[in-house]
Coordinates of C-alpha atoms and ligand atoms in Angstrom, one line a residue:
M1 CA 122.0 80.5 110.3
K2 CA 119.2 80.0 112.8
S3 CA 121.4 80.8 115.7
I4 CA 122.3 84.1 114.0
I5 CA 118.6 85.0 113.5
K6 CA 117.8 84.0 117.1
S7 CA 120.6 86.3 118.4
F8 CA 118.9 89.3 116.9
S9 CA 115.3 88.2 117.5
E10 CA 116.1 87.9 121.2
H11 CA 116.4 91.7 121.1
G12 CA 113.2 92.2 119.0
T13 CA 115.3 92.8 115.8
F14 CA 114.5 91.3 112.4
V15 CA 117.4 90.8 110.1
Q16 CA 117.0 92.0 106.5
P17 CA 117.7 89.1 104.0
D18 CA 120.6 91.1 102.4
S19 CA 122.1 91.6 105.9
L20 CA 121.9 88.0 106.6
T21 CA 123.7 87.2 103.4
Y22 CA 126.4 89.7 104.3
I23 CA 126.8 88.2 107.8
L24 CA 127.1 84.7 106.4
S25 CA 129.7 86.0 103.9
K26 CA 132.0 86.7 106.8
D27 CA 134.8 84.2 107.8
D28 CA 133.2 83.7 111.1
P29 CA 129.4 84.7 111.0
E30 CA 128.9 83.9 114.6
E31 CA 131.8 86.1 115.8
F32 CA 130.7 88.9 113.4
T33 CA 127.1 88.6 114.9
S34 CA 128.4 89.1 118.4
F35 CA 130.5 92.0 117.1
I36 CA 127.3 93.6 115.9
T37 CA 125.1 92.9 118.8
K38 CA 127.8 94.2 121.2
N39 CA 128.4 97.5 119.3
L40 CA 124.9 98.4 118.4
K41 CA 123.9 101.4 120.3
E42 CA 120.2 100.4 120.3
Y43 CA 118.5 97.5 118.6
P44 CA 116.6 98.5 115.5
L45 CA 113.4 96.8 114.5
V46 CA 114.9 95.8 111.2
L47 CA 118.7 95.5 110.8
T48 CA 119.8 96.7 107.4
I49 CA 123.0 96.2 105.6
D50 CA 123.8 99.8 105.6
Q51 CA 123.5 99.7 109.4
I52 CA 126.0 97.0 109.5
K53 CA 128.4 98.6 107.2
N54 CA 128.2 101.9 109.1
L55 CA 128.9 100.1 112.2
E56 CA 132.0 98.3 110.7
L57 CA 133.2 101.6 109.3
S58 CA 132.8 103.7 112.5
L59 CA 134.6 101.1 114.5
S60 CA 137.4 100.5 112.1
T61 CA 138.4 104.2 112.1
K62 CA 141.0 104.9 114.7
E63 CA 139.3 108.0 116.0
K64 CA 137.7 107.4 119.3
K65 CA 134.3 108.6 118.3
P66 CA 131.2 106.6 119.3
A67 CA 129.4 104.5 116.7
E68 CA 127.0 106.2 114.4
P69 CA 123.5 106.3 115.9
I70 CA 121.2 103.9 114.1
V71 CA 119.1 105.8 111.7
E72 CA 115.8 103.9 111.4
N73 CA 114.8 103.6 107.8
K74 CA 111.0 103.9 108.1
E75 CA 110.4 103.0 104.4
L76 CA 112.4 99.8 104.7
Q77 CA 110.9 98.9 108.0
T78 CA 107.5 99.5 106.6
K79 CA 108.4 97.1 103.7
M80 CA 109.8 94.5 106.0
L81 CA 106.9 94.6 108.4
S82 CA 104.5 94.4 105.5
N83 CA 106.4 91.3 104.3
I84 CA 106.2 89.7 107.7
Y85 CA 102.5 90.2 108.3
G86 CA 101.5 89.9 104.6
G87 CA 103.6 86.8 104.1
E88 CA 105.7 87.8 101.0
I89 CA 108.1 85.2 99.9
P90 CA 111.7 86.4 100.3
K91 CA 114.4 85.9 97.6
P92 CA 116.0 82.5 98.3
I93 CA 119.4 82.7 100.0
P94 CA 122.1 81.4 97.7
E95 CA 122.6 77.7 98.0
D96 CA 125.7 76.7 100.1
N97 CA 127.2 73.3 100.7
D98 CA 127.7 74.0 104.3
L99 CA 125.5 71.6 106.4
E100 CA 124.8 74.3 108.7
Y101 CA 122.8 76.1 106.1
D102 CA 120.7 73.1 105.3
D103 CA 117.1 73.6 106.0
P104 CA 115.6 70.5 107.8
D105 CA 112.2 71.2 106.1
K106 CA 113.6 71.3 102.7
E107 CA 111.4 68.4 101.5
D108 CA 108.3 70.5 102.4
Q109 CA 109.4 73.3 100.2
I110 CA 109.6 71.4 96.9
D111 CA 108.0 73.5 94.3
I112 CA 104.9 71.7 93.1
P113 CA 103.4 73.3 89.9
F114 CA 100.7 75.7 90.9
E115 CA 97.7 74.0 89.3
E116 CA 98.3 70.7 91.0
T117 CA 98.3 72.1 94.5
Q118 CA 95.3 74.3 93.9
N119 CA 92.3 73.7 96.2
L120 CA 93.9 70.6 97.7
D121 CA 93.9 72.2 101.1
T122 CA 90.3 73.5 101.2
P123 CA 89.3 72.9 104.8
K124 CA 86.8 70.0 105.3
L125 CA 83.4 70.0 107.0
I126 CA 83.4 67.8 110.0
E127 CA 80.4 65.9 111.4
I128 CA 79.0 67.6 114.4
K129 CA 77.9 64.9 116.8
K130 CA 74.8 65.3 119.0
V131 CA 76.5 65.3 122.5
K132 CA 74.5 63.9 125.4
D133 CA 73.9 66.1 128.4
W134 CA 75.1 69.1 126.3
K135 CA 72.9 72.0 127.4
P136 CA 74.7 75.3 126.6
K137 CA 73.7 78.0 129.2
S138 CA 74.0 80.8 126.7
K139 CA 71.1 79.4 124.7
D140 CA 68.8 80.7 127.5
Y141 CA 69.8 84.3 126.8
D142 CA 69.1 86.6 123.9
S143 CA 71.9 88.5 122.3
E144 CA 72.1 92.2 123.1
I145 CA 74.3 93.9 120.6
K146 CA 74.4 97.7 120.1
I147 CA 76.7 99.4 117.5
L148 CA 78.0 102.5 119.1
K149 CA 80.4 103.8 116.4
D150 CA 81.1 102.5 112.9
V151 CA 82.1 104.2 109.6
T152 CA 79.9 101.7 107.8
G153 CA 77.2 103.5 105.8
N154 CA 78.6 106.9 107.1
S155 CA 81.7 107.4 104.9
T156 CA 82.1 110.8 103.5
S157 CA 85.6 110.6 102.1
E158 CA 86.3 111.8 98.6
G159 CA 90.1 111.8 99.2
T160 CA 90.6 115.6 98.6
S161 CA 93.0 117.7 100.6
K162 CA 90.0 119.6 102.0
D163 CA 88.9 116.2 103.4
F164 CA 92.2 115.8 105.2
T165 CA 91.8 119.3 106.7
K166 CA 88.5 118.3 108.0
L167 CA 89.8 115.0 109.4
F168 CA 92.6 116.7 111.3
L169 CA 90.4 119.5 112.6
N170 CA 87.9 117.0 113.9
R171 CA 90.6 115.1 115.6
Y172 CA 91.9 118.3 117.2
D173 CA 88.5 119.5 118.3
V174 CA 87.5 116.1 120.0
L175 CA 90.8 115.6 121.7
R176 CA 91.3 119.3 122.8
R177 CA 87.9 119.2 124.5
L178 CA 88.8 116.0 126.2
L179 CA 92.2 117.2 127.4
R180 CA 90.8 120.5 128.6
S181 CA 87.9 118.9 130.4
Q182 CA 89.7 116.1 132.1
R183 CA 93.2 117.4 132.7
R184 CA 93.6 120.3 135.2
E185 CA 97.1 121.0 134.0
L186 CA 95.5 122.4 130.8
A187 CA 92.5 124.3 132.2
N188 CA 94.2 127.6 131.1
A189 CA 95.4 126.4 127.6
I190 CA 95.5 129.4 125.2
P191 CA 95.8 129.6 121.4
I192 CA 99.4 129.6 120.1
N193 CA 99.0 133.0 118.4
K194 CA 98.2 134.5 121.9
I195 CA 101.3 133.2 123.6
K196 CA 103.6 136.3 123.0
K197 CA 100.9 139.0 123.7
S198 CA 99.6 137.2 126.7
G199 CA 102.6 138.2 128.8
M200 CA 102.4 134.9 130.7
K201 CA 105.5 133.0 131.5
E202 CA 103.7 129.7 132.3
I203 CA 102.3 128.5 129.1
Q204 CA 99.6 125.8 128.5
L205 CA 98.7 124.8 125.0
V206 CA 97.1 122.0 123.1
G207 CA 98.1 121.2 119.5
I208 CA 98.8 118.7 116.9
I209 CA 102.4 117.4 116.5
K210 CA 104.0 118.8 113.3
E211 CA 107.5 117.6 113.9
V212 CA 109.6 116.0 116.6
R213 CA 113.4 115.5 116.3
T214 CA 116.5 115.2 118.5
T215 CA 118.8 118.2 118.4
K216 CA 122.6 118.1 118.1
N217 CA 122.9 118.3 121.8
G218 CA 120.5 115.5 122.3
H219 CA 117.3 117.4 123.4
K220 CA 113.9 116.8 121.9
L221 CA 112.6 119.6 119.6
I222 CA 108.9 119.5 119.3
E223 CA 106.9 121.6 116.8
I224 CA 103.3 121.8 117.7
E225 CA 100.4 123.5 115.7
D226 CA 96.9 124.6 116.3
E227 CA 94.5 126.4 114.1
T228 CA 96.2 129.8 114.9
D229 CA 99.9 129.2 114.6
T230 CA 103.0 127.0 115.3
A231 CA 105.1 126.8 118.3
A232 CA 108.6 125.3 118.9
C233 CA 109.1 123.5 122.3
I234 CA 112.2 121.9 123.7
A235 CA 112.3 119.0 126.2
L236 CA 115.7 119.0 127.8
K237 CA 117.5 115.7 128.0
N238 CA 118.5 116.1 131.8
N239 CA 114.9 115.8 132.8
R240 CA 114.7 112.1 132.2
D241 CA 111.0 111.5 132.8
L242 CA 110.1 114.4 130.6
F243 CA 112.6 113.3 128.0
Q244 CA 111.0 109.7 128.1
M245 CA 107.6 111.3 127.6
A246 CA 108.9 113.3 124.7
S247 CA 110.3 110.2 123.1
E248 CA 106.8 108.8 123.0
I249 CA 105.5 111.6 120.9
I250 CA 104.6 110.7 117.4
L251 CA 103.6 112.8 114.4
D252 CA 100.0 114.1 114.0
E253 CA 98.9 113.2 117.5
I254 CA 97.2 115.7 119.8
V255 CA 99.0 116.5 123.0
G256 CA 99.0 119.2 125.7
I257 CA 102.1 121.1 126.7
K258 CA 102.9 123.0 129.8
G259 CA 106.1 125.0 129.8
Q260 CA 108.0 128.3 130.3
L261 CA 108.5 130.9 127.6
S262 CA 112.1 131.6 126.9
R263 CA 113.3 135.2 127.2
N264 CA 113.1 136.1 123.6
G265 CA 109.7 134.4 123.4
D266 CA 110.6 132.1 120.6
L267 CA 110.8 128.7 122.4
I268 CA 108.9 127.1 125.1
V269 CA 110.9 125.1 127.5
V270 CA 108.7 122.0 128.2
Q271 CA 107.8 121.2 131.9
N272 CA 105.1 118.7 131.3
I273 CA 103.6 116.8 128.3
V274 CA 100.0 115.8 128.8
F275 CA 98.5 112.8 126.9
P276 CA 94.7 112.4 127.2
D277 CA 95.2 109.1 129.0
V278 CA 92.6 107.0 130.9
S279 CA 91.3 108.0 134.3
I280 CA 92.4 105.8 137.3
Q281 CA 88.9 105.8 138.4
N282 CA 87.7 104.4 135.2
S283 CA 84.6 102.4 135.9
R284 CA 83.4 99.5 133.7
H285 CA 80.2 98.1 132.5
K286 CA 79.1 94.6 133.4
S287 CA 76.6 92.2 132.0
E288 CA 73.7 91.1 134.2
N289 CA 73.6 87.7 132.5
P290 CA 76.4 85.1 132.8
V291 CA 77.4 85.0 129.1
Y292 CA 80.9 85.0 127.6
A293 CA 82.5 86.6 124.5
A294 CA 85.2 84.8 122.7
F295 CA 87.7 86.7 120.4
L296 CA 88.9 84.9 117.3
S297 CA 91.1 86.8 114.9
D298 CA 93.0 86.3 111.7
I299 CA 91.4 83.1 110.5
H300 CA 93.0 83.4 107.0
I301 CA 90.8 80.9 105.2
G302 CA 92.3 80.3 101.8
S303 CA 95.9 80.2 103.1
K304 CA 97.8 76.9 102.7
Q305 CA 98.9 77.7 106.3
F306 CA 95.3 77.7 107.6
L307 CA 95.3 75.5 110.8
E308 CA 92.6 73.2 110.0
K309 CA 93.3 70.7 112.8
E310 CA 93.2 73.4 115.4
W311 CA 90.2 74.9 113.9
Q312 CA 88.4 71.6 114.0
G313 CA 89.3 71.4 117.7
F314 CA 87.7 74.7 118.2
I315 CA 84.6 73.6 116.3
K316 CA 84.2 70.4 118.3
W317 CA 84.8 72.2 121.6
I318 CA 82.2 75.0 120.9
N319 CA 79.7 72.2 120.1
G320 CA 80.4 70.5 123.5
D321 CA 82.2 67.5 122.0
V322 CA 85.6 67.8 123.6
G323 CA 87.2 69.2 126.7
N324 CA 86.9 68.5 130.4
S325 CA 83.8 69.6 132.4
R326 CA 85.2 73.1 133.1
Q327 CA 86.2 73.7 129.5
R328 CA 82.9 72.4 128.3
D329 CA 81.1 74.6 130.7
V330 CA 83.0 77.6 129.3
A331 CA 82.0 76.5 125.8
G332 CA 78.3 76.5 126.8
K333 CA 78.5 80.0 128.0
I334 CA 79.9 81.6 124.8
K335 CA 77.2 83.8 123.4
Y336 CA 79.3 86.0 121.2
L337 CA 82.3 85.4 118.8
V338 CA 84.1 88.5 117.9
I339 CA 86.3 88.4 114.8
P340 CA 88.7 91.3 114.4
G341 CA 89.6 91.0 110.8
D342 CA 91.7 88.9 108.3
V343 CA 88.8 86.4 108.1
V344 CA 90.3 85.1 104.8
D345 CA 93.7 85.3 103.3
G346 CA 92.4 87.4 100.3
I347 CA 94.2 87.7 96.9
G348 CA 96.8 90.1 95.6
I349 CA 97.6 91.4 99.1
Y350 CA 101.3 91.0 98.3
P351 CA 103.5 89.9 95.3
N352 CA 103.3 86.1 94.6
Q353 CA 100.7 85.4 97.1
E354 CA 99.1 82.9 94.7
S355 CA 101.8 80.4 95.6
E356 CA 100.8 80.5 99.3
L357 CA 97.1 80.1 98.6
A358 CA 95.0 77.0 98.8
I359 CA 91.9 78.8 97.4
T360 CA 92.7 81.3 94.8
D361 CA 89.3 82.9 94.4
V362 CA 88.5 85.4 97.0
Y363 CA 84.7 84.9 96.7
R364 CA 85.4 81.2 97.2
Q365 CA 87.4 81.9 100.3
Y366 CA 84.4 83.6 101.8
E367 CA 82.1 80.8 100.8
V368 CA 84.4 78.2 102.4
L369 CA 84.4 80.4 105.5
A370 CA 80.7 80.5 105.5
E371 CA 80.5 76.8 105.2
Q372 CA 82.8 76.4 108.2
F373 CA 80.7 78.9 110.2
Q374 CA 77.7 76.6 109.5
M375 CA 79.3 74.3 112.2
I376 CA 79.1 77.1 114.8
P377 CA 75.9 76.8 116.9
D378 CA 73.2 79.1 115.7
Y379 CA 72.5 80.6 119.2
I380 CA 75.9 82.2 119.1
S381 CA 76.1 85.7 117.6
I382 CA 79.1 86.4 115.4
I383 CA 80.5 90.1 115.1
M384 CA 82.7 90.1 112.1
Q385 CA 85.1 93.0 111.1
P386 CA 87.4 93.3 108.1
G387 CA 91.2 93.5 108.2
N388 CA 93.9 94.3 105.7
H389 CA 93.5 90.9 104.0
D390 CA 89.8 91.3 103.5
A391 CA 88.0 92.4 100.3
V392 CA 87.1 96.0 101.4
R393 CA 88.8 99.2 100.9
P394 CA 92.3 99.2 102.4
A395 CA 92.2 102.7 103.9
E396 CA 91.1 102.9 107.5
P397 CA 88.5 103.3 108.8
Q398 CA 87.3 100.4 106.6
P399 CA 83.5 99.9 106.1
T400 CA 82.3 96.5 106.4
F401 CA 81.9 93.6 103.9
E402 CA 79.7 94.2 100.8
K403 CA 76.3 92.6 100.6
E404 CA 77.4 89.9 98.2
I405 CA 79.7 88.5 100.9
Q406 CA 77.4 89.1 103.7
N407 CA 74.7 87.1 102.0
L408 CA 76.9 84.0 102.1
F409 CA 76.5 83.8 106.0
S410 CA 72.7 83.5 106.2
S411 CA 73.0 80.4 108.4
N412 CA 74.5 82.3 111.3
D413 CA 73.4 85.2 113.4
M414 CA 75.8 87.8 112.0
T415 CA 76.5 91.4 112.7
F416 CA 78.9 92.9 110.1
V417 CA 80.9 95.9 111.3
G418 CA 83.7 98.1 110.0
N419 CA 87.2 98.5 111.2
P420 CA 87.5 100.0 113.9
C421 CA 84.2 99.6 115.5
Y422 CA 82.7 100.4 118.9
F423 CA 79.8 98.1 120.0
S424 CA 78.4 96.8 123.2
L425 CA 77.5 93.2 124.1
N426 CA 75.1 93.1 127.1
D427 CA 76.2 96.7 127.9
V428 CA 79.9 95.8 128.0
E429 CA 81.6 98.1 125.6
V430 CA 84.1 96.7 123.1
L431 CA 86.5 98.6 120.9
S432 CA 87.5 96.1 118.1
Y433 CA 90.3 97.1 115.8
H434 CA 92.2 94.8 113.3
G435 CA 95.4 96.6 114.3
Q436 CA 97.5 97.4 111.3
S437 CA 98.8 100.5 113.1
L438 CA 100.5 98.4 115.9
L439 CA 103.4 98.2 113.4
D440 CA 103.5 102.1 113.0
F441 CA 103.7 102.3 116.8
A442 CA 106.5 99.7 117.0
T443 CA 108.4 101.5 114.3
N444 CA 108.0 105.1 115.7
I445 CA 108.4 104.6 119.4
Q446 CA 111.6 103.1 120.5
H447 CA 110.6 101.1 123.5
L448 CA 107.5 99.4 121.8
K449 CA 108.0 96.0 120.2
Y450 CA 105.9 94.4 117.5
N451 CA 105.6 91.3 119.6
E452 CA 104.3 93.1 122.7
P453 CA 100.9 94.3 121.2
V454 CA 99.3 94.8 124.6
E455 CA 102.0 97.4 125.4
I456 CA 101.3 99.2 122.2
M457 CA 97.6 99.1 122.9
K458 CA 98.2 100.8 126.3
T459 CA 99.9 103.6 124.4
M460 CA 97.0 103.8 122.0
L461 CA 94.7 104.4 125.0
K462 CA 97.0 106.9 126.5
K463 CA 97.0 108.8 123.3
H464 CA 93.3 108.1 122.7
H465 CA 94.0 107.4 119.1
L466 CA 94.3 104.1 117.1
A467 CA 96.6 105.5 114.2
P468 CA 97.6 109.2 114.5
T469 CA 100.4 109.3 111.9
Y470 CA 99.5 109.9 108.3
G471 CA 101.8 108.4 105.8
G472 CA 103.1 105.6 107.8
Y473 CA 102.3 101.8 107.3
T474 CA 98.6 102.3 107.9
P475 CA 96.7 103.9 105.0
L476 CA 94.1 106.4 106.4
A477 CA 91.0 107.6 104.5
P478 CA 90.2 111.3 105.0
E479 CA 86.9 111.0 106.7
H480 CA 85.3 114.2 108.0
Y481 CA 84.9 112.5 111.3
D482 CA 88.0 110.8 112.8
Y483 CA 86.9 107.2 113.5
M484 CA 90.3 106.4 114.7
V485 CA 90.0 108.7 117.8
I486 CA 89.4 106.7 121.1
D487 CA 86.9 109.3 122.3
K488 CA 85.3 106.8 124.8
V489 CA 87.2 104.4 127.0
P490 CA 86.0 100.9 126.3
D491 CA 85.7 98.0 128.7
I492 CA 87.4 95.6 126.4
F493 CA 89.9 96.7 123.6
V494 CA 90.8 93.9 121.1
T495 CA 93.2 93.8 118.2
G496 CA 94.6 91.1 115.9
H497 CA 97.0 91.5 113.0
V498 CA 100.2 90.4 114.7
H499 CA 99.0 86.8 115.2
L500 CA 99.8 86.7 118.9
A501 CA 97.7 85.6 121.7
T502 CA 98.1 88.1 124.6
I503 CA 95.9 89.4 127.4
G504 CA 96.5 92.5 129.5
E505 CA 94.8 95.2 131.4
Y506 CA 95.3 99.0 131.6
R507 CA 93.3 101.0 134.2
G508 CA 90.4 98.7 134.1
V509 CA 90.4 98.2 130.4
T510 CA 90.8 94.4 129.3
L511 CA 93.2 94.2 126.4
I512 CA 93.4 91.3 124.0
N513 CA 95.4 90.4 121.0
A514 CA 93.3 87.6 119.5
S515 CA 95.7 85.0 118.1
S516 CA 95.3 83.6 114.6
W517 CA 94.4 80.5 112.7
Q518 CA 97.3 80.5 110.3
A519 CA 100.6 78.7 110.9
Q520 CA 104.0 80.3 110.5
T521 CA 104.3 81.7 106.9
T522 CA 107.5 81.1 104.8
Y523 CA 108.6 84.6 105.5
Q524 CA 107.8 84.5 109.2
K525 CA 109.9 81.3 109.3
M526 CA 112.9 82.8 107.7
L527 CA 112.8 85.8 110.2
N528 CA 112.2 83.5 113.1
F529 CA 108.9 85.1 114.0
I530 CA 106.8 82.6 115.8
P531 CA 103.0 83.4 115.7
D532 CA 101.0 82.3 118.7
S533 CA 98.2 80.6 116.8
G534 CA 95.2 78.5 117.5
K535 CA 94.2 80.2 120.8
L536 CA 91.0 81.7 121.9
P537 CA 90.8 84.6 124.5
I538 CA 87.5 84.5 126.3
V539 CA 85.9 87.3 128.6
D540 CA 83.1 86.5 131.1
L541 CA 80.9 89.6 130.5
K542 CA 79.4 89.3 134.0
T543 CA 82.6 89.2 136.1
T544 CA 85.1 90.6 133.4
N545 CA 87.4 87.6 134.1
V546 CA 89.5 86.5 131.2
T547 CA 90.7 83.2 130.2
M548 CA 92.3 81.6 127.2
M549 CA 91.5 78.3 125.4
D550 CA 94.5 76.7 123.7
F551 CA 93.7 74.6 120.6
S552 CA 97.3 74.6 119.4
N553 CA 98.1 71.1 120.8
K554 CA 95.3 69.9 123.1
F555 CA 92.9 68.4 120.6
Ligands
FE2_1 FE1 96.5 88.4 109.7

């Protein structure tokens, strides 16, 4: 079974449990797997049973027609991805006597009555030793934190349709201004209702994407709207670069289009698609003082899968108790800990979550987290943001934690911020976003993969938006101001959510996906998704150099 899952995961494809059962029901599941992988036209994010059956059907007919294209079922993908990142327990696959199906970890999965396991796994406090010669350099510097943009305390949303109109108008205004001021190709953009009367052949316009679809002949038809009207645009498939750009367009984003008006004036033949993007000459801020910021996401306290041993390694290291001299030197320069959400596992995030929880009271989860934070030196400033597992409203932008929770952390120097949030650390500007929409991007843009978050973050920067599409995986609140717009290019852009530890760079912006402190969940295990947990990306704010500490097996 594992080899079958692996064959698909190598292509970035998850196998739906029903699909797996179907494959295993075949006389030769391995051969059937290679039949599927050979004949799939493109690899979907989630392989459904309908896709397999369609493939079988299309290839069994004697007509020489190509296999049906894979129609991605967004709703299903959303559900699957929510399961992967929420950790929903799948229905067990029927028992089979074949040894190949035996799970080597079966003993670990014996169902112990819930009450008996409750609270057995609460992380312990460890003794912090006084370490001789330990003189952390960051102690000599004061914290310099400025909040630059945050919904906390500024929420206006009442959830009415008027609110949504305001949200989209604000998004359009901000990004149109940005596109027109920074992109010469759009300097003469005109409102859509002026196109016909203008008599111009070369058209430039800026609008919000209303629809994008592939025509029967394989071209991309893009419907774009502004406050005056809607225009139909076509990107022809024989222009490969342009077609590739058109394939990256998603609903509700703001783009510029340059094209030629067709003879009858009903269609614009696209010559160029202009995304806001980041300037190549993007200059970055640096700290005067030699201090570091560490990024620590998705702690998931309260989960049975919380990585206590790795966490203790981190606590010992940050107190100068472990590591070689270079590693201890790095520890001593940490001035900031940035936490981009899912600080606890929460409760009721997905069905049957209780059976995966070591701590079943959400308030207690935050108490335990606060107890653990008491072991973090008090000269370190912690900037903490909520994620989709935290006890705040689920719709983004999410305002920060309520006072009752904040008060638990009085032993630390805490700054509580919303999700997303722009802030600066010693003048270095950070955009911190938990990252739920990473999955929307992976679902909607063919070449982006859930397990390559840095590539998705580059796309977010190109589009200057964290979550454009309404009605996808990411719930959006209709604020009058669009907090999800990237109106300013940050120096550091950090996300979490997908539990991977990745570092990258895009036109001078440092990109980080900040790992997790939760081991592989039951569902992730079944789908062969391996999180990259127990790691700590660190940025030297003076030089902008990035490094990664690995606690997953060193301590
Ligand atoms: Fe998480």
